[in-house]
């Protein structure tokens, strides 16, 4: 297993964290703790931990090497779509410090 992390700047981290956890958690499971503004989601061969801080949504993805890029994309695309008005950018950094994938809203 390996990890990747994205720190997403937003004025509404708890709103987007809750929406992401509720949406992705429908299939395999997940839970949002309203009081702590944290949550988790189970994905195939992977787990996403979601935490919030002032102005930041912190996404930590643990996955197999084979699935890491795929689930960076799944999580990032959903988040960027939810936050298209706020022009969210989800840029992943792998545990070894290398750049992962990047998702952002592109004008049609």
Tab-separated table of C-alpha atoms in Angstrom:
chain	number	residue	atom	x	y	z
A	1	UNK	CA	0.000	0.000	0.000
A	2	UNK	CA	1.072	3.547	-0.675
A	3	UNK	CA	-0.325	6.991	0.042
A	4	UNK	CA	-1.075	10.224	-1.741
A	5	UNK	CA	-2.271	13.512	-0.295
A	6	UNK	CA	-4.035	16.587	-1.605
A	7	UNK	CA	-4.483	19.851	0.277
A	8	UNK	CA	-7.354	21.707	-1.366
A	9	UNK	CA	-7.775	25.409	-0.622
A	10	UNK	CA	-11.388	26.393	-0.036
A	11	UNK	CA	-13.438	28.710	2.128
A	12	UNK	CA	-15.842	25.806	2.770
A	13	UNK	CA	-13.770	22.713	3.593
A	14	UNK	CA	-16.377	21.040	5.834
A	15	UNK	CA	-19.125	21.463	3.248
A	16	UNK	CA	-17.052	19.843	0.510
A	17	UNK	CA	-15.669	17.164	2.822
A	18	UNK	CA	-19.151	16.112	3.896
A	19	UNK	CA	-20.434	16.115	0.317
A	20	UNK	CA	-17.485	14.039	-0.906
A	21	UNK	CA	-17.744	11.475	1.907
A	22	UNK	CA	-21.517	11.124	1.556
A	23	UNK	CA	-21.345	10.734	-2.210
A	24	UNK	CA	-18.387	8.336	-2.462
A	25	UNK	CA	-19.360	6.411	0.672
A	26	UNK	CA	-22.706	5.281	-0.756
A	27	UNK	CA	-21.282	2.242	-2.542
A	28	UNK	CA	-18.769	0.703	-0.143
A	29	UNK	CA	-19.104	2.697	3.031
A	30	UNK	CA	-18.021	5.896	4.645
A	31	UNK	CA	-18.861	8.188	7.503
A	32	UNK	CA	-18.750	11.911	8.188
A	33	UNK	CA	-18.315	13.167	11.759
A	34	UNK	CA	-20.078	16.534	11.788
A	35	UNK	CA	-18.625	17.619	15.142
A	36	UNK	CA	-15.023	16.886	14.184
A	37	UNK	CA	-15.410	17.800	10.479
A	38	UNK	CA	-13.623	14.607	9.479
A	39	UNK	CA	-14.596	11.506	7.590
A	40	UNK	CA	-13.516	8.435	5.701
A	41	UNK	CA	-14.534	6.455	2.636
A	42	UNK	CA	-13.781	2.868	1.659
A	43	UNK	CA	-12.962	2.373	-2.020
A	44	UNK	CA	-11.894	-0.865	-3.750
A	45	UNK	CA	-8.359	-1.628	-2.480
A	46	UNK	CA	-8.243	1.900	-1.029
A	47	UNK	CA	-9.289	4.190	1.799
A	48	UNK	CA	-9.742	7.948	1.813
A	49	UNK	CA	-9.360	9.977	5.007
A	50	UNK	CA	-10.848	13.481	4.926
A	51	UNK	CA	-9.974	16.178	7.454
A	52	UNK	CA	-10.530	19.912	7.508
A	53	UNK	CA	-8.673	22.918	8.775
A	54	UNK	CA	-9.227	26.621	8.356
A	55	UNK	CA	-9.382	27.116	4.595
A	56	UNK	CA	-8.119	23.629	3.705
A	57	UNK	CA	-9.647	20.280	2.847
A	58	UNK	CA	-7.030	17.586	3.522
A	59	UNK	CA	-7.430	14.362	1.526
A	60	UNK	CA	-5.245	11.352	2.368
A	61	UNK	CA	-5.604	8.357	0.056
A	62	UNK	CA	-4.135	4.953	0.877
A	63	UNK	CA	-4.198	2.514	-2.016
A	64	UNK	CA	-2.347	-0.173	-3.904
A	65	UNK	CA	0.298	1.025	-6.354
A	66	UNK	CA	-1.897	-0.197	-9.207
A	67	UNK	CA	-4.995	1.711	-8.075
A	68	UNK	CA	-3.489	4.915	-6.692
A	69	UNK	CA	-3.656	7.009	-9.865
A	70	UNK	CA	-7.178	5.787	-10.645
A	71	UNK	CA	-8.556	6.759	-7.238
A	72	UNK	CA	-6.717	10.090	-7.152
A	73	UNK	CA	-8.692	10.807	-10.312
A	74	UNK	CA	-12.010	9.529	-8.999
A	75	UNK	CA	-11.797	11.533	-5.782
A	76	UNK	CA	-10.379	14.636	-7.430
A	77	UNK	CA	-12.872	14.730	-10.303
A	78	UNK	CA	-15.832	14.423	-7.941
A	79	UNK	CA	-14.522	17.162	-5.671
A	80	UNK	CA	-13.754	19.527	-8.544
A	81	UNK	CA	-17.207	18.952	-10.005
A	82	UNK	CA	-18.850	19.666	-6.627
A	83	UNK	CA	-16.770	22.825	-6.251
A	84	UNK	CA	-16.801	24.072	-9.834
A	85	UNK	CA	-18.129	27.502	-8.806
A	86	UNK	CA	-15.266	27.870	-6.356
A	87	UNK	CA	-12.764	26.625	-8.960
A	88	UNK	CA	-11.307	23.970	-6.641
A	89	UNK	CA	-7.991	22.415	-7.616
A	90	UNK	CA	-7.014	18.966	-6.363
A	91	UNK	CA	-3.271	18.333	-6.793
A	92	UNK	CA	-1.963	15.082	-5.309
A	93	UNK	CA	1.500	14.475	-3.868
A	94	UNK	CA	2.704	10.895	-3.431
A	95	UNK	CA	4.374	9.577	-0.279
A	96	UNK	CA	7.782	9.685	-1.996
A	97	UNK	CA	7.309	13.409	-2.730
A	98	UNK	CA	6.594	12.970	-6.431
A	99	UNK	CA	3.647	14.667	-8.088
A	100	UNK	CA	0.475	12.676	-8.466
A	101	UNK	CA	-2.437	13.581	-10.677
A	102	UNK	CA	-4.145	16.982	-10.789
A	103	UNK	CA	-7.810	17.778	-11.257
A	104	UNK	CA	-9.236	21.207	-11.904
A	105	UNK	CA	-12.280	22.687	-13.586
A	106	UNK	CA	-11.636	23.541	-17.209
A	107	UNK	CA	-13.960	25.835	-19.096
A	108	UNK	CA	-16.055	24.105	-21.738
